[in-house]
JSON list of C-alpha atoms in Angstrom, two decimals:
[
{"chain": "A", "resi": 2, "resn": "MET", "atom": "CA", "xyz": [-18.86, 6.59, -5.67]},
{"chain": "A", "resi": 3, "resn": "HIS", "atom": "CA", "xyz": [-18.73, 7.95, -2.10]},
{"chain": "A", "resi": 4, "resn": "ASN", "atom": "CA", "xyz": [-22.04, 6.32, -1.13]},
{"chain": "A", "resi": 5, "resn": "ASN", "atom": "CA", "xyz": [-20.80, 2.75, -1.63]},
{"chain": "A", "resi": 6, "resn": "PRO", "atom": "CA", "xyz": [-20.97, 0.86, 1.68]},
{"chain": "A", "resi": 7, "resn": "ALA", "atom": "CA", "xyz": [-17.47, -0.54, 1.08]},
{"chain": "A", "resi": 8, "resn": "ILE", "atom": "CA", "xyz": [-16.11, 2.99, 1.53]},
{"chain": "A", "resi": 9, "resn": "VAL", "atom": "CA", "xyz": [-16.51, 3.79, 5.20]},
{"chain": "A", "resi": 10, "resn": "ASN", "atom": "CA", "xyz": [-14.35, 5.95, 7.44]},
{"chain": "A", "resi": 11, "resn": "ALA", "atom": "CA", "xyz": [-14.94, 6.57, 11.11]},
{"chain": "A", "resi": 12, "resn": "PRO", "atom": "CA", "xyz": [-16.41, 10.02, 11.76]},
{"chain": "A", "resi": 13, "resn": "GLY", "atom": "CA", "xyz": [-13.68, 12.63, 11.52]},
{"chain": "A", "resi": 14, "resn": "GLU", "atom": "CA", "xyz": [-11.18, 10.24, 9.96]},
{"chain": "A", "resi": 15, "resn": "ALA", "atom": "CA", "xyz": [-11.54, 11.16, 6.31]},
{"chain": "A", "resi": 16, "resn": "VAL", "atom": "CA", "xyz": [-8.39, 12.84, 5.08]},
{"chain": "A", "resi": 17, "resn": "ASN", "atom": "CA", "xyz": [-9.02, 16.53, 4.45]},
{"chain": "A", "resi": 18, "resn": "SER", "atom": "CA", "xyz": [-6.91, 17.45, 1.43]},
{"chain": "A", "resi": 19, "resn": "GLN", "atom": "CA", "xyz": [-7.65, 21.12, 0.80]},
{"chain": "A", "resi": 20, "resn": "ALA", "atom": "CA", "xyz": [-11.20, 20.57, 2.18]},
{"chain": "A", "resi": 21, "resn": "ARG", "atom": "CA", "xyz": [-11.76, 17.43, 0.08]},
{"chain": "A", "resi": 22, "resn": "GLU", "atom": "CA", "xyz": [-12.45, 14.10, 1.74]},
{"chain": "A", "resi": 23, "resn": "VAL", "atom": "CA", "xyz": [-10.46, 10.99, 0.91]},
{"chain": "A", "resi": 24, "resn": "TYR", "atom": "CA", "xyz": [-12.22, 7.64, 1.20]},
{"chain": "A", "resi": 25, "resn": "LEU", "atom": "CA", "xyz": [-10.42, 4.34, 1.56]},
{"chain": "A", "resi": 26, "resn": "ARG", "atom": "CA", "xyz": [-11.68, 1.17, -0.09]},
{"chain": "A", "resi": 27, "resn": "SER", "atom": "CA", "xyz": [-10.71, -2.19, -1.55]},
{"chain": "A", "resi": 28, "resn": "PHE", "atom": "CA", "xyz": [-10.08, -3.06, -5.17]},
{"chain": "A", "resi": 29, "resn": "ARG", "atom": "CA", "xyz": [-13.04, -3.28, -7.53]},
{"chain": "A", "resi": 30, "resn": "SER", "atom": "CA", "xyz": [-13.25, -4.59, -11.05]},
{"chain": "A", "resi": 31, "resn": "GLY", "atom": "CA", "xyz": [-12.16, -1.73, -13.31]},
{"chain": "A", "resi": 32, "resn": "ASP", "atom": "CA", "xyz": [-9.46, -0.42, -10.92]},
{"chain": "A", "resi": 33, "resn": "GLU", "atom": "CA", "xyz": [-6.65, -2.15, -12.84]},
{"chain": "A", "resi": 34, "resn": "ASP", "atom": "CA", "xyz": [-5.71, 0.88, -14.97]},
{"chain": "A", "resi": 35, "resn": "ALA", "atom": "CA", "xyz": [-5.58, 3.28, -12.02]},
{"chain": "A", "resi": 36, "resn": "PHE", "atom": "CA", "xyz": [-3.41, 0.84, -10.05]},
{"chain": "A", "resi": 37, "resn": "ARG", "atom": "CA", "xyz": [-1.00, 0.45, -12.97]},
{"chain": "A", "resi": 38, "resn": "GLU", "atom": "CA", "xyz": [-0.86, 4.17, -13.81]},
{"chain": "A", "resi": 39, "resn": "LEU", "atom": "CA", "xyz": [-0.23, 5.32, -10.23]},
{"chain": "A", "resi": 40, "resn": "ASN", "atom": "CA", "xyz": [2.61, 2.86, -9.83]},
{"chain": "A", "resi": 41, "resn": "GLU", "atom": "CA", "xyz": [4.17, 3.33, -13.26]},
{"chain": "A", "resi": 42, "resn": "ALA", "atom": "CA", "xyz": [4.31, 7.08, -12.64]},
{"chain": "A", "resi": 43, "resn": "TRP", "atom": "CA", "xyz": [6.49, 6.90, -9.51]},
{"chain": "A", "resi": 44, "resn": "ILE", "atom": "CA", "xyz": [8.59, 3.97, -10.70]},
{"chain": "A", "resi": 45, "resn": "ALA", "atom": "CA", "xyz": [9.42, 5.65, -14.04]},
{"chain": "A", "resi": 46, "resn": "LYS", "atom": "CA", "xyz": [10.19, 8.94, -12.28]},
{"chain": "A", "resi": 47, "resn": "TYR", "atom": "CA", "xyz": [12.79, 7.49, -9.90]},
{"chain": "A", "resi": 48, "resn": "PHE", "atom": "CA", "xyz": [13.89, 4.20, -11.49]},
{"chain": "A", "resi": 49, "resn": "ARG", "atom": "CA", "xyz": [12.98, 2.07, -14.48]},
{"chain": "A", "resi": 50, "resn": "ILE", "atom": "CA", "xyz": [10.00, -0.23, -14.86]},
{"chain": "A", "resi": 51, "resn": "GLU", "atom": "CA", "xyz": [11.25, -3.79, -14.44]},
{"chain": "A", "resi": 52, "resn": "ASP", "atom": "CA", "xyz": [9.86, -7.10, -15.69]},
{"chain": "A", "resi": 53, "resn": "ALA", "atom": "CA", "xyz": [8.52, -7.89, -12.19]},
{"chain": "A", "resi": 54, "resn": "ASP", "atom": "CA", "xyz": [6.61, -4.57, -12.26]},
{"chain": "A", "resi": 55, "resn": "ARG", "atom": "CA", "xyz": [5.15, -5.32, -15.68]},
{"chain": "A", "resi": 56, "resn": "LYS", "atom": "CA", "xyz": [3.93, -8.72, -14.50]},
{"chain": "A", "resi": 57, "resn": "VAL", "atom": "CA", "xyz": [2.21, -7.47, -11.34]},
{"chain": "A", "resi": 58, "resn": "LEU", "atom": "CA", "xyz": [0.86, -4.22, -12.79]},
{"chain": "A", "resi": 59, "resn": "GLY", "atom": "CA", "xyz": [-0.23, -5.86, -16.04]},
{"chain": "A", "resi": 60, "resn": "ASP", "atom": "CA", "xyz": [-2.64, -8.21, -14.28]},
{"chain": "A", "resi": 61, "resn": "PRO", "atom": "CA", "xyz": [-3.13, -7.40, -10.58]},
{"chain": "A", "resi": 62, "resn": "VAL", "atom": "CA", "xyz": [-6.16, -9.68, -10.35]},
{"chain": "A", "resi": 63, "resn": "ARG", "atom": "CA", "xyz": [-4.12, -12.73, -11.36]},
{"chain": "A", "resi": 64, "resn": "ASN", "atom": "CA", "xyz": [-0.88, -11.75, -9.65]},
{"chain": "A", "resi": 65, "resn": "ILE", "atom": "CA", "xyz": [-2.13, -10.18, -6.39]},
{"chain": "A", "resi": 66, "resn": "LEU", "atom": "CA", "xyz": [-5.80, -10.88, -5.70]},
{"chain": "A", "resi": 67, "resn": "GLN", "atom": "CA", "xyz": [-6.23, -14.49, -6.90]},
{"chain": "A", "resi": 68, "resn": "PRO", "atom": "CA", "xyz": [-3.27, -15.78, -4.84]},
{"chain": "A", "resi": 69, "resn": "GLY", "atom": "CA", "xyz": [-4.88, -14.23, -1.72]},
{"chain": "A", "resi": 70, "resn": "GLY", "atom": "CA", "xyz": [-3.61, -10.65, -1.77]},
{"chain": "A", "resi": 71, "resn": "HIS", "atom": "CA", "xyz": [-5.44, -7.36, -1.45]},
{"chain": "A", "resi": 72, "resn": "ILE", "atom": "CA", "xyz": [-5.30, -3.92, -3.03]},
{"chain": "A", "resi": 73, "resn": "PHE", "atom": "CA", "xyz": [-6.59, -0.78, -1.31]},
{"chain": "A", "resi": 74, "resn": "PHE", "atom": "CA", "xyz": [-7.30, 2.66, -2.74]},
{"chain": "A", "resi": 75, "resn": "ALA", "atom": "CA", "xyz": [-7.64, 6.25, -1.62]},
{"chain": "A", "resi": 76, "resn": "VAL", "atom": "CA", "xyz": [-10.45, 7.96, -3.55]},
{"chain": "A", "resi": 77, "resn": "MET", "atom": "CA", "xyz": [-10.97, 11.72, -3.68]},
{"chain": "A", "resi": 78, "resn": "ASP", "atom": "CA", "xyz": [-13.58, 13.60, -5.70]},
{"chain": "A", "resi": 79, "resn": "GLY", "atom": "CA", "xyz": [-14.54, 10.33, -7.38]},
{"chain": "A", "resi": 80, "resn": "ARG", "atom": "CA", "xyz": [-11.04, 9.49, -8.63]},
{"chain": "A", "resi": 81, "resn": "ILE", "atom": "CA", "xyz": [-8.37, 7.16, -7.31]},
{"chain": "A", "resi": 82, "resn": "VAL", "atom": "CA", "xyz": [-5.43, 9.15, -5.90]},
{"chain": "A", "resi": 83, "resn": "GLY", "atom": "CA", "xyz": [-3.51, 6.50, -3.98]},
{"chain": "A", "resi": 84, "resn": "CYS", "atom": "CA", "xyz": [-3.06, 2.76, -3.55]},
{"chain": "A", "resi": 85, "resn": "CYS", "atom": "CA", "xyz": [-1.27, 0.04, -1.61]},
{"chain": "A", "resi": 86, "resn": "ALA", "atom": "CA", "xyz": [-1.20, -3.75, -1.98]},
{"chain": "A", "resi": 87, "resn": "LEU", "atom": "CA", "xyz": [-0.73, -6.74, 0.30]},
{"chain": "A", "resi": 88, "resn": "LEU", "atom": "CA", "xyz": [0.93, -9.67, -1.48]},
{"chain": "A", "resi": 89, "resn": "PRO", "atom": "CA", "xyz": [0.66, -13.03, 0.29]},
{"chain": "A", "resi": 90, "resn": "MET", "atom": "CA", "xyz": [3.88, -14.59, 1.50]},
{"chain": "A", "resi": 91, "resn": "GLU", "atom": "CA", "xyz": [3.82, -17.49, 3.97]},
{"chain": "A", "resi": 92, "resn": "PRO", "atom": "CA", "xyz": [0.70, -17.95, 6.15]},
{"chain": "A", "resi": 93, "resn": "GLY", "atom": "CA", "xyz": [0.19, -14.92, 8.40]},
{"chain": "A", "resi": 94, "resn": "SER", "atom": "CA", "xyz": [2.60, -12.77, 6.43]},
{"chain": "A", "resi": 95, "resn": "PHE", "atom": "CA", "xyz": [2.14, -10.24, 3.62]},
{"chain": "A", "resi": 96, "resn": "GLU", "atom": "CA", "xyz": [4.47, -8.11, 1.57]},
{"chain": "A", "resi": 97, "resn": "LEU", "atom": "CA", "xyz": [3.32, -4.50, 1.56]},
{"chain": "A", "resi": 98, "resn": "ALA", "atom": "CA", "xyz": [3.94, -3.32, -2.01]},
{"chain": "A", "resi": 99, "resn": "LYS", "atom": "CA", "xyz": [2.99, -0.96, -4.80]},
{"chain": "A", "resi": 100, "resn": "MET", "atom": "CA", "xyz": [2.18, 1.97, -2.54]},
{"chain": "A", "resi": 101, "resn": "ALA", "atom": "CA", "xyz": [1.65, 5.14, -4.55]},
{"chain": "A", "resi": 102, "resn": "VAL", "atom": "CA", "xyz": [0.00, 8.55, -4.30]},
{"chain": "A", "resi": 103, "resn": "ASN", "atom": "CA", "xyz": [-0.77, 10.77, -7.27]},
{"chain": "A", "resi": 104, "resn": "GLU", "atom": "CA", "xyz": [2.05, 13.31, -7.48]},
{"chain": "A", "resi": 105, "resn": "ASP", "atom": "CA", "xyz": [-0.40, 16.25, -7.47]},
{"chain": "A", "resi": 106, "resn": "GLU", "atom": "CA", "xyz": [-1.91, 15.05, -4.18]},
{"chain": "A", "resi": 107, "resn": "ARG", "atom": "CA", "xyz": [1.27, 14.37, -2.20]},
{"chain": "A", "resi": 108, "resn": "GLY", "atom": "CA", "xyz": [1.92, 16.24, 1.02]},
{"chain": "A", "resi": 109, "resn": "HIS", "atom": "CA", "xyz": [-1.68, 16.04, 2.28]},
{"chain": "A", "resi": 110, "resn": "GLY", "atom": "CA", "xyz": [-1.48, 12.88, 4.41]},
{"chain": "A", "resi": 111, "resn": "ILE", "atom": "CA", "xyz": [-2.98, 10.55, 1.83]},
{"chain": "A", "resi": 112, "resn": "GLY", "atom": "CA", "xyz": [0.00, 8.18, 1.84]},
{"chain": "A", "resi": 113, "resn": "ARG", "atom": "CA", "xyz": [-0.12, 7.90, 5.63]},
{"chain": "A", "resi": 114, "resn": "LYS", "atom": "CA", "xyz": [-3.85, 7.18, 5.60]},
{"chain": "A", "resi": 115, "resn": "VAL", "atom": "CA", "xyz": [-3.65, 4.54, 2.87]},
{"chain": "A", "resi": 116, "resn": "LEU", "atom": "CA", "xyz": [-0.73, 2.90, 4.70]},
{"chain": "A", "resi": 117, "resn": "GLU", "atom": "CA", "xyz": [-2.56, 2.98, 8.06]},
{"chain": "A", "resi": 118, "resn": "TYR", "atom": "CA", "xyz": [-5.63, 1.51, 6.37]},
{"chain": "A", "resi": 119, "resn": "THR", "atom": "CA", "xyz": [-3.55, -1.25, 4.76]},
{"chain": "A", "resi": 120, "resn": "ILE", "atom": "CA", "xyz": [-1.92, -2.12, 8.10]},
{"chain": "A", "resi": 121, "resn": "ALA", "atom": "CA", "xyz": [-5.32, -2.17, 9.83]},
{"chain": "A", "resi": 122, "resn": "ARG", "atom": "CA", "xyz": [-6.71, -4.48, 7.14]},
{"chain": "A", "resi": 123, "resn": "ALA", "atom": "CA", "xyz": [-3.69, -6.79, 7.45]},
{"chain": "A", "resi": 124, "resn": "LYS", "atom": "CA", "xyz": [-4.40, -7.06, 11.19]},
{"chain": "A", "resi": 125, "resn": "GLN", "atom": "CA", "xyz": [-8.05, -7.81, 10.46]},
{"chain": "A", "resi": 126, "resn": "LEU", "atom": "CA", "xyz": [-6.92, -10.55, 8.07]},
{"chain": "A", "resi": 127, "resn": "GLY", "atom": "CA", "xyz": [-4.92, -12.14, 10.89]},
{"chain": "A", "resi": 128, "resn": "ALA", "atom": "CA", "xyz": [-1.46, -11.22, 9.65]},
{"chain": "A", "resi": 129, "resn": "HIS", "atom": "CA", "xyz": [1.34, -11.30, 12.20]},
{"chain": "A", "resi": 130, "resn": "ARG", "atom": "CA", "xyz": [4.03, -9.83, 9.93]},
{"chain": "A", "resi": 131, "resn": "LEU", "atom": "CA", "xyz": [4.34, -7.27, 7.14]},
{"chain": "A", "resi": 132, "resn": "TYR", "atom": "CA", "xyz": [7.44, -7.08, 4.95]},
{"chain": "A", "resi": 133, "resn": "LEU", "atom": "CA", "xyz": [8.44, -4.46, 2.40]},
{"chain": "A", "resi": 134, "resn": "GLU", "atom": "CA", "xyz": [11.19, -3.60, -0.04]},
{"chain": "A", "resi": 135, "resn": "THR", "atom": "CA", "xyz": [12.08, -0.06, -1.07]},
{"chain": "A", "resi": 136, "resn": "ASN", "atom": "CA", "xyz": [15.02, 2.05, -2.15]},
{"chain": "A", "resi": 137, "resn": "ARG", "atom": "CA", "xyz": [17.11, 4.47, -0.10]},
{"chain": "A", "resi": 138, "resn": "LYS", "atom": "CA", "xyz": [16.29, 7.24, -2.63]},
{"chain": "A", "resi": 139, "resn": "LEU", "atom": "CA", "xyz": [12.71, 7.21, -1.34]},
{"chain": "A", "resi": 140, "resn": "GLU", "atom": "CA", "xyz": [13.54, 8.95, 1.95]},
{"chain": "A", "resi": 141, "resn": "ASN", "atom": "CA", "xyz": [10.01, 10.25, 2.59]},
{"chain": "A", "resi": 142, "resn": "ALA", "atom": "CA", "xyz": [8.54, 6.77, 2.17]},
{"chain": "A", "resi": 143, "resn": "ILE", "atom": "CA", "xyz": [11.16, 5.23, 4.46]},
{"chain": "A", "resi": 144, "resn": "HIS", "atom": "CA", "xyz": [10.45, 7.87, 7.12]},
{"chain": "A", "resi": 145, "resn": "LEU", "atom": "CA", "xyz": [6.72, 7.13, 6.85]},
{"chain": "A", "resi": 146, "resn": "TYR", "atom": "CA", "xyz": [7.30, 3.38, 7.21]},
{"chain": "A", "resi": 147, "resn": "GLU", "atom": "CA", "xyz": [9.55, 3.94, 10.24]},
{"chain": "A", "resi": 148, "resn": "SER", "atom": "CA", "xyz": [7.03, 6.30, 11.86]},
{"chain": "A", "resi": 149, "resn": "LEU", "atom": "CA", "xyz": [4.34, 3.60, 11.70]},
{"chain": "A", "resi": 150, "resn": "GLY", "atom": "CA", "xyz": [6.52, 0.88, 13.18]},
{"chain": "A", "resi": 151, "resn": "PHE", "atom": "CA", "xyz": [8.45, -0.76, 10.35]},
{"chain": "A", "resi": 152, "resn": "ARG", "atom": "CA", "xyz": [12.01, -1.74, 11.27]},
{"chain": "A", "resi": 153, "resn": "HIS", "atom": "CA", "xyz": [15.00, -2.31, 9.00]},
{"chain": "A", "resi": 154, "resn": "LEU", "atom": "CA", "xyz": [16.02, -5.93, 8.43]},
{"chain": "A", "resi": 155, "resn": "PRO", "atom": "CA", "xyz": [19.65, -7.01, 8.64]},
{"chain": "A", "resi": 156, "resn": "LEU", "atom": "CA", "xyz": [20.95, -8.27, 5.29]},
{"chain": "A", "resi": 157, "resn": "GLU", "atom": "CA", "xyz": [21.28, -11.85, 6.56]},
{"chain": "A", "resi": 158, "resn": "ARG", "atom": "CA", "xyz": [17.47, -11.98, 6.95]},
{"chain": "A", "resi": 159, "resn": "VAL", "atom": "CA", "xyz": [16.74, -10.66, 3.46]},
{"chain": "A", "resi": 160, "resn": "THR", "atom": "CA", "xyz": [15.74, -13.01, 0.67]},
{"chain": "A", "resi": 161, "resn": "PRO", "atom": "CA", "xyz": [16.67, -12.12, -2.92]},
{"chain": "A", "resi": 162, "resn": "SER", "atom": "CA", "xyz": [14.32, -9.57, -4.47]},
{"chain": "A", "resi": 163, "resn": "PRO", "atom": "CA", "xyz": [12.94, -9.68, -8.01]},
{"chain": "A", "resi": 164, "resn": "TYR", "atom": "CA", "xyz": [13.57, -5.90, -8.15]},
{"chain": "A", "resi": 165, "resn": "ALA", "atom": "CA", "xyz": [17.02, -4.52, -8.98]},
{"chain": "A", "resi": 166, "resn": "ARG", "atom": "CA", "xyz": [16.12, -1.22, -7.27]},
{"chain": "A", "resi": 167, "resn": "ALA", "atom": "CA", "xyz": [15.37, -2.84, -3.87]},
{"chain": "A", "resi": 168, "resn": "ASN", "atom": "CA", "xyz": [18.13, -1.99, -1.38]},
{"chain": "A", "resi": 169, "resn": "VAL", "atom": "CA", "xyz": [16.13, -1.30, 1.82]},
{"chain": "A", "resi": 170, "resn": "PHE", "atom": "CA", "xyz": [14.20, -4.13, 3.48]},
{"chain": "A", "resi": 171, "resn": "MET", "atom": "CA", "xyz": [11.84, -3.65, 6.41]},
{"chain": "A", "resi": 172, "resn": "GLU", "atom": "CA", "xyz": [9.29, -5.53, 8.47]},
{"chain": "A", "resi": 173, "resn": "MET", "atom": "CA", "xyz": [6.58, -4.85, 11.01]},
{"chain": "A", "resi": 174, "resn": "MET", "atom": "CA", "xyz": [5.48, -7.45, 13.53]},
{"chain": "A", "resi": 175, "resn": "LEU", "atom": "CA", "xyz": [1.75, -7.17, 14.20]},
{"chain": "A", "resi": 176, "resn": "HIS", "atom": "CA", "xyz": [1.53, -8.32, 17.81]},
{"chain": "A", "resi": 177, "resn": "GLU", "atom": "CA", "xyz": [-1.67, -7.92, 19.79]},
{"chain": "A", "resi": 178, "resn": "GLN", "atom": "CA", "xyz": [0.05, -5.47, 22.15]},
{"chain": "A", "resi": 179, "resn": "SER", "atom": "CA", "xyz": [1.08, -3.28, 19.21]},
{"chain": "A", "resi": 180, "resn": "LEU", "atom": "CA", "xyz": [-2.48, -2.72, 18.03]},
{"chain": "A", "resi": 181, "resn": "ARG", "atom": "CA", "xyz": [-3.41, 0.93, 18.27]},
{"chain": "A", "resi": 182, "resn": "HIS", "atom": "CA", "xyz": [-6.58, 2.69, 17.30]},
{"chain": "A", "resi": 183, "resn": "THR", "atom": "CA", "xyz": [-6.30, 4.32, 13.88]},
{"chain": "A", "resi": 184, "resn": "GLY", "atom": "CA", "xyz": [-9.90, 5.53, 13.73]},
{"chain": "A", "resi": 185, "resn": "ILE", "atom": "CA", "xyz": [-10.45, 3.62, 10.51]},
{"chain": "A", "resi": 186, "resn": "CYS", "atom": "CA", "xyz": [-13.30, 1.19, 10.11]},
{"chain": "A", "resi": 187, "resn": "TRP", "atom": "CA", "xyz": [-14.64, -0.64, 7.10]},
{"chain": "A", "resi": 188, "resn": "VAL", "atom": "CA", "xyz": [-17.37, -2.86, 5.81]},
{"chain": "A", "resi": 189, "resn": "PRO", "atom": "CA", "xyz": [-16.24, -6.32, 4.64]},
{"chain": "A", "resi": 190, "resn": "ASP", "atom": "CA", "xyz": [-15.93, -6.55, 0.87]},
{"chain": "A", "resi": 191, "resn": "SER", "atom": "CA", "xyz": [-17.94, -8.92, -1.22]},
{"chain": "A", "resi": 192, "resn": "GLY", "atom": "CA", "xyz": [-14.91, -9.74, -3.39]},
{"chain": "A", "resi": 193, "resn": "VAL", "atom": "CA", "xyz": [-13.66, -8.68, -6.79]}
]
């Protein structure tokens, strides 16, 4: 799995999780179960799985990829340990959603790397804005988002969410002057 040309990190940029490298790549056919399982695990632990979750996680190809979205994965020792999705909104704008890291692998920088990779890919795709919804219970996630440049939205700029648990809304503007080197590079994907 590590020799696939779609999995490329700049030298020295693979995440070292207890001396194991983490590779970042795009969705491939067959990744549906891993995407669903990673997300169901954290959602069920902290909240309840909602109808909107069931729809997206039940068919990510139809509900994320076919409308123009993207899903990215962190892979370690041949297994998927993290993920993050970009859901298309209006032109030039994506919702960053369904970010998850396997509970056994948390605390090793995998979430930061998958988020940095997702932001870098959004920039490559020409996005000018990223939006996300989360919950104040997820303090570590909120801190990570803030550390990478996401800012809280005032309530008057928030549109109704399909998720009852959403009570924190953030955005990141992807201006040319805000681009910073993350050390991540990739090979364009051939599709699903």
